[in-house]
mmCIF file with all atom_site columns, C-alpha atoms in Angstrom:
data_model
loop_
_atom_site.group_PDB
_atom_site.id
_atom_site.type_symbol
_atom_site.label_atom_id
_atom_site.label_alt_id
_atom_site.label_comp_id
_atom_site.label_asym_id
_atom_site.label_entity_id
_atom_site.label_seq_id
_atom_site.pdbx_PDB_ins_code
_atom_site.Cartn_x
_atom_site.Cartn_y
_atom_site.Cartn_z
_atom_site.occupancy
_atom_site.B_iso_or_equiv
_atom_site.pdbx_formal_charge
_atom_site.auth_seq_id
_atom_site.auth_comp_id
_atom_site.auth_asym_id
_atom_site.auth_atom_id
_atom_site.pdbx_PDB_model_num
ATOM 1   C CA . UNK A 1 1   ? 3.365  23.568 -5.939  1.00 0.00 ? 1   UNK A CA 1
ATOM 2   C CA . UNK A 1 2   ? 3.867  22.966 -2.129  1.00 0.00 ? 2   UNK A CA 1
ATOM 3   C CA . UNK A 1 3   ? 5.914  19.254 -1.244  1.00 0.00 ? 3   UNK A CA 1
ATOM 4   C CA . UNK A 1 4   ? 5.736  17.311 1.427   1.00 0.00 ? 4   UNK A CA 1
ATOM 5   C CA . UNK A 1 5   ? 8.416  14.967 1.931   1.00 0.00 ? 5   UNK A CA 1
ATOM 6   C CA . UNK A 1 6   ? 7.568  11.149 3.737   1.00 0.00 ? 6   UNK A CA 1
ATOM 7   C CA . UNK A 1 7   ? 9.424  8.480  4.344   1.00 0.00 ? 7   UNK A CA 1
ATOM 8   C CA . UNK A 1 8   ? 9.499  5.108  3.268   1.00 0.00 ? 8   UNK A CA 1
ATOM 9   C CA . UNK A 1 9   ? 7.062  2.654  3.759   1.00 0.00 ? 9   UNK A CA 1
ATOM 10  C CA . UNK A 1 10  ? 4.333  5.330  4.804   1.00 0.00 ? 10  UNK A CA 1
ATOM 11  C CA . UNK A 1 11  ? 4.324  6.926  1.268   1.00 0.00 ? 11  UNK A CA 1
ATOM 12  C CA . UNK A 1 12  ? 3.689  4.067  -0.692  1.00 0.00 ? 12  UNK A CA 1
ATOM 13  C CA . UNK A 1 13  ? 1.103  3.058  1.808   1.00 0.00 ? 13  UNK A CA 1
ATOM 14  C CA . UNK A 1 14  ? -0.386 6.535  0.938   1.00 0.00 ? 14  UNK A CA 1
ATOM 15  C CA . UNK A 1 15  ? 0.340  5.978  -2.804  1.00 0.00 ? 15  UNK A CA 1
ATOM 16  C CA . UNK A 1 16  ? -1.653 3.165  -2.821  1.00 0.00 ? 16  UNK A CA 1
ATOM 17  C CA . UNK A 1 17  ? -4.599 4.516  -0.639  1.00 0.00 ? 17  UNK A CA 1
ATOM 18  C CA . UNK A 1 18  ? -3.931 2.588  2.526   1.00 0.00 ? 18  UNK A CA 1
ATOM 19  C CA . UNK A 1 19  ? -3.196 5.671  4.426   1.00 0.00 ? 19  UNK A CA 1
ATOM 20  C CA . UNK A 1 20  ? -5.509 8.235  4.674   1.00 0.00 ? 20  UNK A CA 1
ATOM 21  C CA . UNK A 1 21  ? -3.909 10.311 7.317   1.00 0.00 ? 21  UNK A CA 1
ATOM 22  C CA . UNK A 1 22  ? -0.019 11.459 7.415   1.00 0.00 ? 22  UNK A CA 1
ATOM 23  C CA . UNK A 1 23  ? 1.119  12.362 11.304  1.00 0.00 ? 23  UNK A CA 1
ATOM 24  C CA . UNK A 1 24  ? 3.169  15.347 11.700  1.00 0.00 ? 24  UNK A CA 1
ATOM 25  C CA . UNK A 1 25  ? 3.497  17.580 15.109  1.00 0.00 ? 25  UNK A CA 1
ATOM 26  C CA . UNK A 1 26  ? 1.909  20.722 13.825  1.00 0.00 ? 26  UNK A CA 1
ATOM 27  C CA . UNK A 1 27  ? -1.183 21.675 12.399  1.00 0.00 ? 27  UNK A CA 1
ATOM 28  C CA . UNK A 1 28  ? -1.292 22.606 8.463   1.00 0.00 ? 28  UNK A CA 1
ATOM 29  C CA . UNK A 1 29  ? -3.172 25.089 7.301   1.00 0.00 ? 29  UNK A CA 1
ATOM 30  C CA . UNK A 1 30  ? -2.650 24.100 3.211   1.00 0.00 ? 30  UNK A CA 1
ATOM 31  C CA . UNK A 1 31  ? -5.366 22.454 1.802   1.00 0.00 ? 31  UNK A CA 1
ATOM 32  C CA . UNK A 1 32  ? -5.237 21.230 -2.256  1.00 0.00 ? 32  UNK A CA 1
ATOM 33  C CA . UNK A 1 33  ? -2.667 19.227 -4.344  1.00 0.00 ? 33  UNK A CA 1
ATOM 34  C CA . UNK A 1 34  ? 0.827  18.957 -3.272  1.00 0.00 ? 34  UNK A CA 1
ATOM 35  C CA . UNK A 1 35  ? 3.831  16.916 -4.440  1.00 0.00 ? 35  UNK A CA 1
ATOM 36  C CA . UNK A 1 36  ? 4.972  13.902 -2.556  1.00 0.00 ? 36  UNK A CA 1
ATOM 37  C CA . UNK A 1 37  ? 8.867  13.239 -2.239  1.00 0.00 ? 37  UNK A CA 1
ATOM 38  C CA . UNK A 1 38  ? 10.056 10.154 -1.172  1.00 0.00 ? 38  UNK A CA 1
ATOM 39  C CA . UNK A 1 39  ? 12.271 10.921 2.000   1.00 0.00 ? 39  UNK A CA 1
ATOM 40  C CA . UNK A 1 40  ? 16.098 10.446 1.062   1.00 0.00 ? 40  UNK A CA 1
ATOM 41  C CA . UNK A 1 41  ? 15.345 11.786 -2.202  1.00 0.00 ? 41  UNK A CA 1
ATOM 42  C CA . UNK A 1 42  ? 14.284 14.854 -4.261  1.00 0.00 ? 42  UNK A CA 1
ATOM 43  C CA . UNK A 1 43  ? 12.249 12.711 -6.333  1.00 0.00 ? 43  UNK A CA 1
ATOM 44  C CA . UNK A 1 44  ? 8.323  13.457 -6.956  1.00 0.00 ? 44  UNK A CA 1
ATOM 45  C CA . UNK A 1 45  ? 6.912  10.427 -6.963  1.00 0.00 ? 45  UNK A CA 1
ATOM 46  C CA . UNK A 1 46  ? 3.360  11.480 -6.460  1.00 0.00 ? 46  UNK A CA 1
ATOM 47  C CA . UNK A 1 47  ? 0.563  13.590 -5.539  1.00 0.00 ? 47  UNK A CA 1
ATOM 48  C CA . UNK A 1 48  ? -2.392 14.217 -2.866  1.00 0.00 ? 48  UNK A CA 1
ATOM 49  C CA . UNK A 1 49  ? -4.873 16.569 -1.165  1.00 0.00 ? 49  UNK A CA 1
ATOM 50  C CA . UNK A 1 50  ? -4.710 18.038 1.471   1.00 0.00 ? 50  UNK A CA 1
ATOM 51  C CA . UNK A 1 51  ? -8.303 17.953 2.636   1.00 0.00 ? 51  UNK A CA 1
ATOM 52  C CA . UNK A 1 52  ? -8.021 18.959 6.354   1.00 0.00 ? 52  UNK A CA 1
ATOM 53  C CA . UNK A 1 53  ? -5.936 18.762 9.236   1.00 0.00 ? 53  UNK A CA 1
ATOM 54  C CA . UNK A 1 54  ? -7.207 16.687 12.901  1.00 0.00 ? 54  UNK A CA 1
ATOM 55  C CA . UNK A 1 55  ? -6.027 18.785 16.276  1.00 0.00 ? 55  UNK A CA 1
ATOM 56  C CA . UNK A 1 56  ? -3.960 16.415 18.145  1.00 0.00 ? 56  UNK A CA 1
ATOM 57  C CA . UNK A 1 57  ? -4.768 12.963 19.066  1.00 0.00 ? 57  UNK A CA 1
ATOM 58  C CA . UNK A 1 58  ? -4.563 12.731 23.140  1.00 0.00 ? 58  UNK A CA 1
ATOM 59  C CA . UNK A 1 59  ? -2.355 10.284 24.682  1.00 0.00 ? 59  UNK A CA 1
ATOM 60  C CA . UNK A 1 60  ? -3.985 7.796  25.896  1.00 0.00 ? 60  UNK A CA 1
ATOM 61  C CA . UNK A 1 61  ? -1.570 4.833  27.891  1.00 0.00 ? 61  UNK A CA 1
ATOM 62  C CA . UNK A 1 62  ? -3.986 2.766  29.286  1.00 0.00 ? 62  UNK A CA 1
ATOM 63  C CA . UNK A 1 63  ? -5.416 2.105  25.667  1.00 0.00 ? 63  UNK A CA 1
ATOM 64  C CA . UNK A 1 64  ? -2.597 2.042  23.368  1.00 0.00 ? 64  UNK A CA 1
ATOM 65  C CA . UNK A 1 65  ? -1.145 0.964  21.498  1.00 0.00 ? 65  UNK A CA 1
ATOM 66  C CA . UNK A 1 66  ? -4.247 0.570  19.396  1.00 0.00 ? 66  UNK A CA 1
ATOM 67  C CA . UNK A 1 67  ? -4.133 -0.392 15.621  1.00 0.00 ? 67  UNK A CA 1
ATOM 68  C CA . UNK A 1 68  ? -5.364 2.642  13.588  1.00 0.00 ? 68  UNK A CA 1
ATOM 69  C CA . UNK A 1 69  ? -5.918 2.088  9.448   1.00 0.00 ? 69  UNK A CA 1
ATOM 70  C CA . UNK A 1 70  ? -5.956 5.638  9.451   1.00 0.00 ? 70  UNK A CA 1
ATOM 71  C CA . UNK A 1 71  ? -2.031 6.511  10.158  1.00 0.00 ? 71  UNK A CA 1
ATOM 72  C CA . UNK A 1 72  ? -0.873 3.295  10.045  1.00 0.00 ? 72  UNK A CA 1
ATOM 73  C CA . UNK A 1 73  ? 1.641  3.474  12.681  1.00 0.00 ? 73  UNK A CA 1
ATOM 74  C CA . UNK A 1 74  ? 2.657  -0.128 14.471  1.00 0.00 ? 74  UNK A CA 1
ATOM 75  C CA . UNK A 1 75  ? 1.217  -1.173 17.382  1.00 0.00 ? 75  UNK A CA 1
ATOM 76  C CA . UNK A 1 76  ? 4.940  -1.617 18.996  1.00 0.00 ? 76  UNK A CA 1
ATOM 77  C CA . UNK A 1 77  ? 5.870  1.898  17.714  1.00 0.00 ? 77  UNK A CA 1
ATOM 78  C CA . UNK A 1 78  ? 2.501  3.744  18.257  1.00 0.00 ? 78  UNK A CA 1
ATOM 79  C CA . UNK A 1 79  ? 3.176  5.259  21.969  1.00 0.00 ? 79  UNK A CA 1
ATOM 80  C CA . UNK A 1 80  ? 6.704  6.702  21.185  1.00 0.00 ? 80  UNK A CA 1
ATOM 81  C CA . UNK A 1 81  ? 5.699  8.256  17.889  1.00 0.00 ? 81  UNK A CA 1
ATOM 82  C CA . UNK A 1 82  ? 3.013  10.279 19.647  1.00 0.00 ? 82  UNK A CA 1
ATOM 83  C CA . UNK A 1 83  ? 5.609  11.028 22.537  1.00 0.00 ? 83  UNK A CA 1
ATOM 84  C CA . UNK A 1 84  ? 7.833  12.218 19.911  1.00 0.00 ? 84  UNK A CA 1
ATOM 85  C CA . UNK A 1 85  ? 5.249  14.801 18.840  1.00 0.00 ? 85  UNK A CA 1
ATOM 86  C CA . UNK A 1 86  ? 3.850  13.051 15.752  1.00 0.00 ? 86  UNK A CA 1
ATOM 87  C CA . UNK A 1 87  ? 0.029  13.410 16.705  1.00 0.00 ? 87  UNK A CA 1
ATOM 88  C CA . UNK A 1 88  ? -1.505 15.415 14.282  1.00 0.00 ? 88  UNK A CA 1
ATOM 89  C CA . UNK A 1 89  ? -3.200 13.509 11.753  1.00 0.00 ? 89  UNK A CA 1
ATOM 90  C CA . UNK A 1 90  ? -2.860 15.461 7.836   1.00 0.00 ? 90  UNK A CA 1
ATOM 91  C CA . UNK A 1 91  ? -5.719 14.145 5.917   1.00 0.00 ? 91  UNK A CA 1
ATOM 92  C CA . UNK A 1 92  ? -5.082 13.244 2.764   1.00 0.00 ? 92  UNK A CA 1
ATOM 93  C CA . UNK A 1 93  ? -7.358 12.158 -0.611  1.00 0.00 ? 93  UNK A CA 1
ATOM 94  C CA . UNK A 1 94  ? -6.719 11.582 -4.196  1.00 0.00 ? 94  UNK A CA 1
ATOM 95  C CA . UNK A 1 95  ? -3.406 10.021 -4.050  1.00 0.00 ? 95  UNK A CA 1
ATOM 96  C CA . UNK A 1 96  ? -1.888 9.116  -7.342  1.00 0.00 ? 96  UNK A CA 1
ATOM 97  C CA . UNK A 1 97  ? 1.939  7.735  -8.196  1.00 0.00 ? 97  UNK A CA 1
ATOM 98  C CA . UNK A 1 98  ? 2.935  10.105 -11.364 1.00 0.00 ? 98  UNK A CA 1
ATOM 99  C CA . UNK A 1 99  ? 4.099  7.843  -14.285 1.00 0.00 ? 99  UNK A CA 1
ATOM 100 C CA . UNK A 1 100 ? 7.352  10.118 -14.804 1.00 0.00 ? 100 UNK A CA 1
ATOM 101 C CA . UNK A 1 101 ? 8.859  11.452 -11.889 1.00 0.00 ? 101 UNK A CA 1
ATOM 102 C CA . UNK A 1 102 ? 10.640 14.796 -11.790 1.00 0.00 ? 102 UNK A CA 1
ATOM 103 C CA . UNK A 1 103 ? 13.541 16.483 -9.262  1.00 0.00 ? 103 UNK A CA 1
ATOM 104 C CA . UNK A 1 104 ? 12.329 18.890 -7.100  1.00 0.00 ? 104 UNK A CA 1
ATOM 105 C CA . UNK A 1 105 ? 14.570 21.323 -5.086  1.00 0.00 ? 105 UNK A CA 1
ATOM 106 C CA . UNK A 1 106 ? 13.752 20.913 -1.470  1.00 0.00 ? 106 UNK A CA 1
ATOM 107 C CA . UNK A 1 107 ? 14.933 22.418 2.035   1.00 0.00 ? 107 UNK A CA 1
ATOM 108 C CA . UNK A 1 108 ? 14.425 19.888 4.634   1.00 0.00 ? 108 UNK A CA 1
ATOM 109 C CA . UNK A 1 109 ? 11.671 20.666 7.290   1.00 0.00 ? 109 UNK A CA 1
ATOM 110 C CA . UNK A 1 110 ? 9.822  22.688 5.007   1.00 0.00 ? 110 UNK A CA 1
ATOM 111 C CA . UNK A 1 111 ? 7.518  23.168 2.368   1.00 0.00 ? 111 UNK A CA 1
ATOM 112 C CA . UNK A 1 112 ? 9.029  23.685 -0.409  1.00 0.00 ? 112 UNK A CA 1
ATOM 113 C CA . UNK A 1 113 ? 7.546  26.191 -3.034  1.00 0.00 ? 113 UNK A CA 1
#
């Protein structure tokens, strides 16, 4: 199983449904179940779906920062995250926090198989 590592507050917001979409700079091309490690750990805490993958948001100054439910990302924090890259909205469905976590052996940056 594929694992996506995510860090703190955003994968318990995804854990509990709040966050549909998880922003990373590149497209993904997986689409199904994959694990869900907390970041700082090698922990599974969870699973989700892949379901599709956005193209980039655009930039837009003159009208962010704009709240989004979708990714979640703070109003205060919104412009420079996209600067930094993260602007492609992961969709994600199904969420669910596993009951007994396992270790999973991860290389960082990657998928891990």
């Amino acid at each position: 199983m594929k694992a996506l590592v995510i860090d703190g507050p955003w994968i318990t917001a995804i854990l509990k449904g709040d966050k549909p979409w998880e922003m990373r700079k590149k497209n993904c091309n997986i689409r199904g179940q994959i694990a869900l490690i907390r970041k700082g750990s090698s922990q599974v805490v969870g699973t989700a779906n892949v379901v599709d993958s956005i193209p980039q948001l655009a930039i837009n100054a003159p009208t962010m920062p704009q709240p989004n439910s979708n990714h979640r990302i703070l109003p205060a924090r919104q412009l420079q995250a996209f600067v930094d890259g993260s602007r492609t909205p992961w969709v994600l469905a199904n969420a669910r926090t596993l009951r007994r976590r396992c270790t999973m052996s991860i290389h960082p940056a990657q998928w891990s198989r």
